[in-house]
Structures are given as C-alpha cells and as structure tokens.
PDB file of C-alpha atoms and ligand atoms in Angstrom:
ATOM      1  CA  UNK A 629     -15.840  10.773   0.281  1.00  0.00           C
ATOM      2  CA  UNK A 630     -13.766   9.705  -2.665  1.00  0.00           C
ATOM      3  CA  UNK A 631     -10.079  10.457  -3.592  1.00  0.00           C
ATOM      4  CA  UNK A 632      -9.611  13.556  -6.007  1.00  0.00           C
ATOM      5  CA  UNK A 633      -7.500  12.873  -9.237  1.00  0.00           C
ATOM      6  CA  UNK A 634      -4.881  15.555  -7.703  1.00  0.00           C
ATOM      7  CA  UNK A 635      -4.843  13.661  -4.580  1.00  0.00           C
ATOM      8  CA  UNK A 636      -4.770  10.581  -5.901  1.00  0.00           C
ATOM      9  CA  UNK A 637      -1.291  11.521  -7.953  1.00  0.00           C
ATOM     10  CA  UNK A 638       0.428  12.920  -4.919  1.00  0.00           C
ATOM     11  CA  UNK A 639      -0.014  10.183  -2.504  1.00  0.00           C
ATOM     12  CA  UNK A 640       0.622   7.378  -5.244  1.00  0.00           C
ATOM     13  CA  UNK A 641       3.635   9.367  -6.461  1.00  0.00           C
ATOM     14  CA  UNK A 642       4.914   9.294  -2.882  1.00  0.00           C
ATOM     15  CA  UNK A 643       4.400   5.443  -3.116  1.00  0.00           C
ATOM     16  CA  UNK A 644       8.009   3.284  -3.131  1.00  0.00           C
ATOM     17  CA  UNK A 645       8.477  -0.011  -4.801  1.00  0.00           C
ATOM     18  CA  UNK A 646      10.935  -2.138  -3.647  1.00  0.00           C
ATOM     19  CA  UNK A 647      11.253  -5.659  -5.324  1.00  0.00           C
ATOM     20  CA  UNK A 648      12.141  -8.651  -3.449  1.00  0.00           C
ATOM     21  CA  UNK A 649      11.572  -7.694  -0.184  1.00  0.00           C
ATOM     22  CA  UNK A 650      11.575  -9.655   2.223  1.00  0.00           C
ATOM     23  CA  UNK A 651      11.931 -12.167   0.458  1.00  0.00           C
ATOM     24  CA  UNK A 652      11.857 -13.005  -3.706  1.00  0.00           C
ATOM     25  CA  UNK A 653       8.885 -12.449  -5.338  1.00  0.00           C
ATOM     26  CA  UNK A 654       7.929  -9.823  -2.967  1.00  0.00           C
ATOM     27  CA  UNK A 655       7.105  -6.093  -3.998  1.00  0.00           C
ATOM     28  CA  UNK A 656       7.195  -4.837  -1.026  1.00  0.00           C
ATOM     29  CA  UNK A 657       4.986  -0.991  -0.660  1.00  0.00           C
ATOM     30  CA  UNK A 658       7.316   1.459   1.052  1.00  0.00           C
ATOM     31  CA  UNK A 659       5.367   3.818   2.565  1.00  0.00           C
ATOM     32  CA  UNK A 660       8.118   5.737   4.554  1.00  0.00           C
ATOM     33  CA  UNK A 661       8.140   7.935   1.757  1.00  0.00           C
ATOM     34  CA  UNK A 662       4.928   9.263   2.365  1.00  0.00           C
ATOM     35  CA  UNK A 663       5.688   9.656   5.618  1.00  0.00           C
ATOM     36  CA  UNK A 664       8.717  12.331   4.795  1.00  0.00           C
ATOM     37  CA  UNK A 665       7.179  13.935   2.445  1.00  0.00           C
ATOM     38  CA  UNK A 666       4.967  16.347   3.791  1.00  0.00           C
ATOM     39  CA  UNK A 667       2.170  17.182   1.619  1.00  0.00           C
ATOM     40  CA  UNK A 668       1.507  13.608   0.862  1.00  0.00           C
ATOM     41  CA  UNK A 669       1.351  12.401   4.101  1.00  0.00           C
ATOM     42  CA  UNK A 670      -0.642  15.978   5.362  1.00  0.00           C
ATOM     43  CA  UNK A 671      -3.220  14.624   1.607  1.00  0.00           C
ATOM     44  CA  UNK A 672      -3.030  11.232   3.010  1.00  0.00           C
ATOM     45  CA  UNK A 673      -4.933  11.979   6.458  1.00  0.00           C
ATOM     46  CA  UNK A 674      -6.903  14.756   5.349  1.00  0.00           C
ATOM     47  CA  UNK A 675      -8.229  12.044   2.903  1.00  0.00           C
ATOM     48  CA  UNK A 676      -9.140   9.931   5.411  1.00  0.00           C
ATOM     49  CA  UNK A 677     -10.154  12.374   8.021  1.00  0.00           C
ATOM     50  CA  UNK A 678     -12.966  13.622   5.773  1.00  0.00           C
ATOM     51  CA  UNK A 679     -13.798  10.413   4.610  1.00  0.00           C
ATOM     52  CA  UNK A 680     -14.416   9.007   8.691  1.00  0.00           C
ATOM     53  CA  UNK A 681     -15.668  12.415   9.754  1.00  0.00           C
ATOM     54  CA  UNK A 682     -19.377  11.490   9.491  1.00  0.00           C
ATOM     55  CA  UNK A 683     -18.660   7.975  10.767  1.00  0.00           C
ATOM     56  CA  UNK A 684     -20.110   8.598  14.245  1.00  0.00           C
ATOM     57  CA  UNK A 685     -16.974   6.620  15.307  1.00  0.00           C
ATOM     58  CA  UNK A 686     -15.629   6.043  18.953  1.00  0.00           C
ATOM     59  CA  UNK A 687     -12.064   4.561  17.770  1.00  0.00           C
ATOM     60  CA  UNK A 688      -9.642   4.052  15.765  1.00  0.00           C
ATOM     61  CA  UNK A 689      -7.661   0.812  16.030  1.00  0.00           C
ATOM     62  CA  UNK A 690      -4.553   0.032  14.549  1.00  0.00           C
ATOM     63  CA  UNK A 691      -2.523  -2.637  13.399  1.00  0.00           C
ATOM     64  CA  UNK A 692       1.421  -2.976  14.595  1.00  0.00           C
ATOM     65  CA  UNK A 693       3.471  -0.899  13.476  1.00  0.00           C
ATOM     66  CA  UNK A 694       2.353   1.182  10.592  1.00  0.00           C
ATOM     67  CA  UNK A 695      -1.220   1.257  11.164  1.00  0.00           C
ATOM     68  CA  UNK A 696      -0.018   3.226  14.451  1.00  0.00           C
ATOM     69  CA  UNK A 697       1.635   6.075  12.268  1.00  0.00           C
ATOM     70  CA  UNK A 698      -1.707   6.591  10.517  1.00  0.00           C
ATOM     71  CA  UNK A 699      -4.223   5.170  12.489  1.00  0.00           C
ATOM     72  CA  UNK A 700      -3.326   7.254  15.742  1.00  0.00           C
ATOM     73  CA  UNK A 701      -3.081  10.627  13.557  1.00  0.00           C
ATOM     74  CA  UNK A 702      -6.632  10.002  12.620  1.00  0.00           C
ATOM     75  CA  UNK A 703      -8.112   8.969  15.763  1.00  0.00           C
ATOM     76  CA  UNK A 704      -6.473  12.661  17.037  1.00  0.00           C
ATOM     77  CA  UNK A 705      -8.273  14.791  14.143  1.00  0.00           C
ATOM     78  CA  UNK A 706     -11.678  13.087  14.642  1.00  0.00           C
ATOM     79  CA  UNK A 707     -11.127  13.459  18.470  1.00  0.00           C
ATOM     80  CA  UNK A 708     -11.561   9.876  19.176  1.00  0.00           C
ATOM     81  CA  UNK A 709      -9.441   7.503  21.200  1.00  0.00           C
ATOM     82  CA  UNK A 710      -6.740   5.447  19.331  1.00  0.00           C
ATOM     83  CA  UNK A 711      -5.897   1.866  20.101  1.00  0.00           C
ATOM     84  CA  UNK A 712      -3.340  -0.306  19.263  1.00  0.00           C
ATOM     85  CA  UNK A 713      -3.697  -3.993  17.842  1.00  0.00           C
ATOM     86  CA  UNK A 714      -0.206  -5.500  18.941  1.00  0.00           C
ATOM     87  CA  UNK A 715       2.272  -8.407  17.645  1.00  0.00           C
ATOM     88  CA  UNK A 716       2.244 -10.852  20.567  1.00  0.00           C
ATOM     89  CA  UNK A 717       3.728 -10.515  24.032  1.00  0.00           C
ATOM     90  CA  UNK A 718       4.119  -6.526  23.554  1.00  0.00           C
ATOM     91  CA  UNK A 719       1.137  -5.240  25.431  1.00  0.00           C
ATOM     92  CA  UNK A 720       1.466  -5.296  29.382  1.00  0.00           C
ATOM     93  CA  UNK A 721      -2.051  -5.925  30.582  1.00  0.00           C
ATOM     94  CA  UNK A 722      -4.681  -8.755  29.951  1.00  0.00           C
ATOM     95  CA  UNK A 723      -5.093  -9.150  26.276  1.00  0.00           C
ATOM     96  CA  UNK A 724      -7.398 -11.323  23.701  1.00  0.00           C
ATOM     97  CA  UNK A 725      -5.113 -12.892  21.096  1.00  0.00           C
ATOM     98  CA  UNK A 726      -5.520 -14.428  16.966  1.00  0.00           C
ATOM     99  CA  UNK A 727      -3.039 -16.729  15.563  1.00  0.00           C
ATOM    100  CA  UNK A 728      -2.897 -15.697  11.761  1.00  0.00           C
ATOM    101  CA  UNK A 729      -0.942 -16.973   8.215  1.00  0.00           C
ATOM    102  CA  UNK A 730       1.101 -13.697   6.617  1.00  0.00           C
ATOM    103  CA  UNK A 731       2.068 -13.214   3.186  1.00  0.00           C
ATOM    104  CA  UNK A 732       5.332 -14.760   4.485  1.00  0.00           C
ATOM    105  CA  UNK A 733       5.142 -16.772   7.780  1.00  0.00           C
ATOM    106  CA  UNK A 734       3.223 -17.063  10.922  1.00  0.00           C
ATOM    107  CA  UNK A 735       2.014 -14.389  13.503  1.00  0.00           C
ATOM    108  CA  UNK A 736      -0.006 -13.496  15.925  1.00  0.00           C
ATOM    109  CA  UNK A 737      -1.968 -10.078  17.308  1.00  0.00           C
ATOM    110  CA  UNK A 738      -3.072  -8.873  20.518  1.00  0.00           C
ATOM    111  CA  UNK A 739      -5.682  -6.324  22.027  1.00  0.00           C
ATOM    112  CA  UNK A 740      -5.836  -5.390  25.738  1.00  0.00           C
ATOM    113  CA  UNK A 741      -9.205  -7.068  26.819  1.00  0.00           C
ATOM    114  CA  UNK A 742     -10.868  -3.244  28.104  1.00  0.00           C
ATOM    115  CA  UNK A 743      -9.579  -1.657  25.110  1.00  0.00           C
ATOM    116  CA  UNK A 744     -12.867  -0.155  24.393  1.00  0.00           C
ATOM    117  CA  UNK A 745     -14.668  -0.180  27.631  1.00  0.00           C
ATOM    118  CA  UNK A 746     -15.469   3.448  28.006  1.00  0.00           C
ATOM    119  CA  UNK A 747     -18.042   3.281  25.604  1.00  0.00           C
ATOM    120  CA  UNK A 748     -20.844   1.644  24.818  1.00  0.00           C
ATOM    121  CA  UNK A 749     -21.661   0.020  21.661  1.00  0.00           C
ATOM    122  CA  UNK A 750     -18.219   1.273  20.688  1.00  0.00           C
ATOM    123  CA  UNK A 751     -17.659   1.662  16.822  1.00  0.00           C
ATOM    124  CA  UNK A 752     -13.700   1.227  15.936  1.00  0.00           C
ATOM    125  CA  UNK A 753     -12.469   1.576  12.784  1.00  0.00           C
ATOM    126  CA  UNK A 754      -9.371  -0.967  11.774  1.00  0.00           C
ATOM    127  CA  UNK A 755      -6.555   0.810   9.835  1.00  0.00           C
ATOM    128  CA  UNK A 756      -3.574  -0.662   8.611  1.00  0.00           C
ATOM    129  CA  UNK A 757      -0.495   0.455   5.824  1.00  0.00           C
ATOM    130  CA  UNK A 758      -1.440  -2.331   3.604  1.00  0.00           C
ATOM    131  CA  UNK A 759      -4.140  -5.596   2.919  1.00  0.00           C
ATOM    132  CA  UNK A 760      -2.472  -8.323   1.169  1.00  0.00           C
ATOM    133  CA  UNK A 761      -3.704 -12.079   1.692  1.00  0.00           C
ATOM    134  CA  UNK A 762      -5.680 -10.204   4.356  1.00  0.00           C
ATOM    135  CA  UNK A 763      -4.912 -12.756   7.109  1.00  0.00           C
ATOM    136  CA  UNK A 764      -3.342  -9.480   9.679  1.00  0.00           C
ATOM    137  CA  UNK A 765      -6.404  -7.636   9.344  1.00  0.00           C
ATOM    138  CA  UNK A 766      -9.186 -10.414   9.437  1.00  0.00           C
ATOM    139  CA  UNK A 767      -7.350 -11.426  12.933  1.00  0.00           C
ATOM    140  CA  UNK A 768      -7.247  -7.891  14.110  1.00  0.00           C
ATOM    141  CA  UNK A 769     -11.141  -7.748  13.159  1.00  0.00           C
ATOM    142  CA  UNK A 770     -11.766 -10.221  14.990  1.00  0.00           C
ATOM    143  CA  UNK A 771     -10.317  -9.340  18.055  1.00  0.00           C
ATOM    144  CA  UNK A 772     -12.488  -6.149  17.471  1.00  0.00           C
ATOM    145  CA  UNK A 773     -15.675  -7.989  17.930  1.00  0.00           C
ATOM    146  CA  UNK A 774     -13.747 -10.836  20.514  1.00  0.00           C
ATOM    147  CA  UNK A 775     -13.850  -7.854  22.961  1.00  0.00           C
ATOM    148  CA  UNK A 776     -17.232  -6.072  22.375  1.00  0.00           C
ATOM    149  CA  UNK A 777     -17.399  -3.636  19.687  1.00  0.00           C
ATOM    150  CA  UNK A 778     -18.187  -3.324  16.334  1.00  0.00           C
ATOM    151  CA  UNK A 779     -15.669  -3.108  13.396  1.00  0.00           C
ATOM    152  CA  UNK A 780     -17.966  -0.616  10.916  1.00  0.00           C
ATOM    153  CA  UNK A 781     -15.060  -0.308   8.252  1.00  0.00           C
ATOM    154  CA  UNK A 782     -11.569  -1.880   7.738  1.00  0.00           C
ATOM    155  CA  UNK A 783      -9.293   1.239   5.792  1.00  0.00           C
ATOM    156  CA  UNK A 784      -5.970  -0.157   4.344  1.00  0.00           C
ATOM    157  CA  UNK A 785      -3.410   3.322   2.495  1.00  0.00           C
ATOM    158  CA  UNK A 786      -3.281   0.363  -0.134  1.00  0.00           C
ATOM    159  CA  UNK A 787      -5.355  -2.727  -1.079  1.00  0.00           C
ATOM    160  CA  UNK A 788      -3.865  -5.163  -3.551  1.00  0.00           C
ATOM    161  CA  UNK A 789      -6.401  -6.279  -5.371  1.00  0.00           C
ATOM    162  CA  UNK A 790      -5.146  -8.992  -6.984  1.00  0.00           C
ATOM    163  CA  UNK A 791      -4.852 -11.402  -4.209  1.00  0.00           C
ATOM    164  CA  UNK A 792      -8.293 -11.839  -2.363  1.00  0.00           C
ATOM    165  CA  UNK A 793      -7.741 -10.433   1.105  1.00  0.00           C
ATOM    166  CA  UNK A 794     -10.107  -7.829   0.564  1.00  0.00           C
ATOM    167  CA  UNK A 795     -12.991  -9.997  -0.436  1.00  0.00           C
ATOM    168  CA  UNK A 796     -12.381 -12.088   2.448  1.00  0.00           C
ATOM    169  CA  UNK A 797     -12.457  -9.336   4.995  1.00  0.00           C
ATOM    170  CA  UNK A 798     -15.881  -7.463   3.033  1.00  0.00           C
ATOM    171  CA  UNK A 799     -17.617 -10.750   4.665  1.00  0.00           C
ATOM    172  CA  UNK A 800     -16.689  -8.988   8.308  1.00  0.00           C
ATOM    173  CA  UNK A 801     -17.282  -5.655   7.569  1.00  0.00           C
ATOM    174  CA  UNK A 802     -16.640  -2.879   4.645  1.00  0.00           C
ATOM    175  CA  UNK A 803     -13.150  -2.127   3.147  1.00  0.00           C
ATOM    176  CA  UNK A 804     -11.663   1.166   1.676  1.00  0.00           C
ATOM    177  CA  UNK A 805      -8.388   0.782   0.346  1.00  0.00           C
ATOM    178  CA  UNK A 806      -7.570   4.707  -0.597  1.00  0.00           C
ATOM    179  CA  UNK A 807      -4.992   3.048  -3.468  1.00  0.00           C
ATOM    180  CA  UNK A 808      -6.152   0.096  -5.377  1.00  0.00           C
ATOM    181  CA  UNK A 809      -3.162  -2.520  -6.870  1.00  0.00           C
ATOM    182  CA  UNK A 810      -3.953  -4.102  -9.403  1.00  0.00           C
TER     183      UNK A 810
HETATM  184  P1  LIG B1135      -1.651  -9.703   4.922  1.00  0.00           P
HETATM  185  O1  LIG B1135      -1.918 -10.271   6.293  1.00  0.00           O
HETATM  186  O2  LIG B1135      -1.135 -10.720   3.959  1.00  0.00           O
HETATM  187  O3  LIG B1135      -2.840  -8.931   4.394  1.00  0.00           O
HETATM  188  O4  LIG B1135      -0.440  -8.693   5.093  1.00  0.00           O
HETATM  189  C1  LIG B1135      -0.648  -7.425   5.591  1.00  0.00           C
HETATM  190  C2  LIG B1135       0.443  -6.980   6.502  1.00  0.00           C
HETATM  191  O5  LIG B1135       1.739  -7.304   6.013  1.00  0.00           O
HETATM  192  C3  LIG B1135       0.399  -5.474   6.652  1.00  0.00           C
HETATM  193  O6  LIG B1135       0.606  -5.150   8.010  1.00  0.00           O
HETATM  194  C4  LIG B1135       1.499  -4.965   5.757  1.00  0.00           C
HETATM  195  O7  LIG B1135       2.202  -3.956   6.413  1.00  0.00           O
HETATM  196  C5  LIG B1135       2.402  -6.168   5.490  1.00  0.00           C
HETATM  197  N1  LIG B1135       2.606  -6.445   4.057  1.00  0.00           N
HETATM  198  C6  LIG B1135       2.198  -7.546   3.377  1.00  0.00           C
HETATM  199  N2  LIG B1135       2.544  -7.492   2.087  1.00  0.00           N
HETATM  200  C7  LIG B1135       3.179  -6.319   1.921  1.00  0.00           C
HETATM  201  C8  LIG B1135       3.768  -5.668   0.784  1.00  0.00           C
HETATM  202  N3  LIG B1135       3.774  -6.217  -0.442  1.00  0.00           N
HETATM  203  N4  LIG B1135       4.315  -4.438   0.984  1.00  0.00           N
HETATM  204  C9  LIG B1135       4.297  -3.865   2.212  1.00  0.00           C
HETATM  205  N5  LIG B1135       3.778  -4.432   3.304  1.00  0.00           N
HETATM  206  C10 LIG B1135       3.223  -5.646   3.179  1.00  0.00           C
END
C-alpha cells in the first residue's frame, strides 16, 4: 500500500522543522503538529492502517513516547493488542532490557518479559515517530525477538535517509518510513 500524492502533501505539510534542537546541528521533526491537526493525523493512520491491514499481525509495539501516540491508535483499528517498548526503570513488572547510542547520548529500552505471551508465534510490528542513526529502534527490535516473537516490519512516520539507520535495521527485518528525508 503506497502513499497517494494528496496524502503525501497533507501529512508532510503538517511536518514542523525546528533547527537546533536539542542541541546545534539538530533539525529536530516536530510531529505535534500532525497530531493537532486533524485530517493529517486521521491521513496519517488511515495510511498505515491500510498498509498493516493484510499483515496477519498480532501486535503492535511501540517505542517511548511517540511511537505510543501512533503505534497504540493502530494496534486499536487492526484490533490487535498494543505494547509499549519503555525508557528504563518505567515499566513495573519483569522486563528484558538494550543499552543503545542516540543521535545525542546514551539510553536504554525496556519490554515486560510476557509482553506477547498470549499468542503464539506472535508477529509485532515496531513503530516509532522517527529513525535516525537507528540505534532506538534496532534495540527495541531486538528486544522483540529477546522475548519470543517476530519483528515482520519496523514503520518509522519519517526515515532520514541520509544517515544509515535504516540500512542497518533492513538486516533485522523490513522498514517503511511513510516520509523519506533526504
Ligand atoms: P535514532 O536512535 O538515532 O534512530 O533516534 C530515533 C529516536 O530519537 C526516535 O525515538 C526519535 O523520536 C528521536 N529523534 C532522533 N532524531 C530526531 C530528529 N531529528 N527529530 C525528531 N526526533 C528525533
């Protein structure tokens, strides 16, 4: 399922730049304003939502924080389970953890260990906001597999394809990013 031009436009429109955030040299992708504007964010999942409907999937997992905000809208209109992929020390029961480099610093994510119990053979699919150096979602991929399911398809809003975070990650499993930046 690929993006229409029309689509396309409204959910890159909806896209903010801001420069030198966090830090210098940083553009960072604001994607709050898709989130208040309606029709792109309503474009935005319907996107997806077609895109995983034929995915046979059993979850969606997502990435802390903003993976949450799209990830857990999916996972409702394909009536599968959502489940979250947390910064350290914020999920209460046994967990799995993956130290990982960021575009700027250190972290490290967490799963609960029976996130995906209830099924067998589960197939999740990772979402996150954004892929940069790719470090986030290669940790939160593994994790996937660490606790027994299979990742079929990493699915970033945007993929910045100039750093090589996506190529990385394609060695694990398949990426979409719905915007490429170049
Ligand atoms: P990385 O691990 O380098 O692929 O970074 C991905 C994570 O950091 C995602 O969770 C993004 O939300 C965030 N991130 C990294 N770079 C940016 C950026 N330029 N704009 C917005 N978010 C970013």
């Amino acid at each position: 399922m690929t993006l229409s031009q029309e689509q396309r436009a409204i959910i890159e429109g909806a896209i903010r730049d801001i420069p030198d955030f966090p830090k210098p040299g940083v553009i960072f992708k604001d994607i709050t304003t898709i989130l208040n504007n309606a029709e792109a964010y309503r474009t935005l999942q319907e996107h997806i939502r077609d895109r995983y409907q034929s995915y046979n999937l059993d979850y969606v997992a997502g990435i802390d924080a903003r993976g949450f905000i799209f990830g857990a809208a999916l996972a409702r209109d394909l009536g599968v389970g959502f489940v979250p992929i947390r910064k350290k020390g914020k999920l209460p029961y046994t967990t799995v953890s993956e130290k990982y480099v960021l575009e700027y610093g250190l972290d490290e994510v967490e799963i609960h260990i029976d996130a995906f119990e209830a099924k067998e053979n589960p197939r999740v699919l990772l979402i996150d906001d954004l892929i940069a150096t790719g470090g986030t979602a290669n940790a939160a991929a593994s994790l996937i597999s660490k606790v027994g399911a299979t990742c079929v398809e990493s699915c970033f809003i945007m993929g910045l394809t100039f750093l090589d975070g996506i190529q990385k990650l394609e060695e694990k499993s398949p990426v979409y990013s719905v915007i490429e930046v170049n």
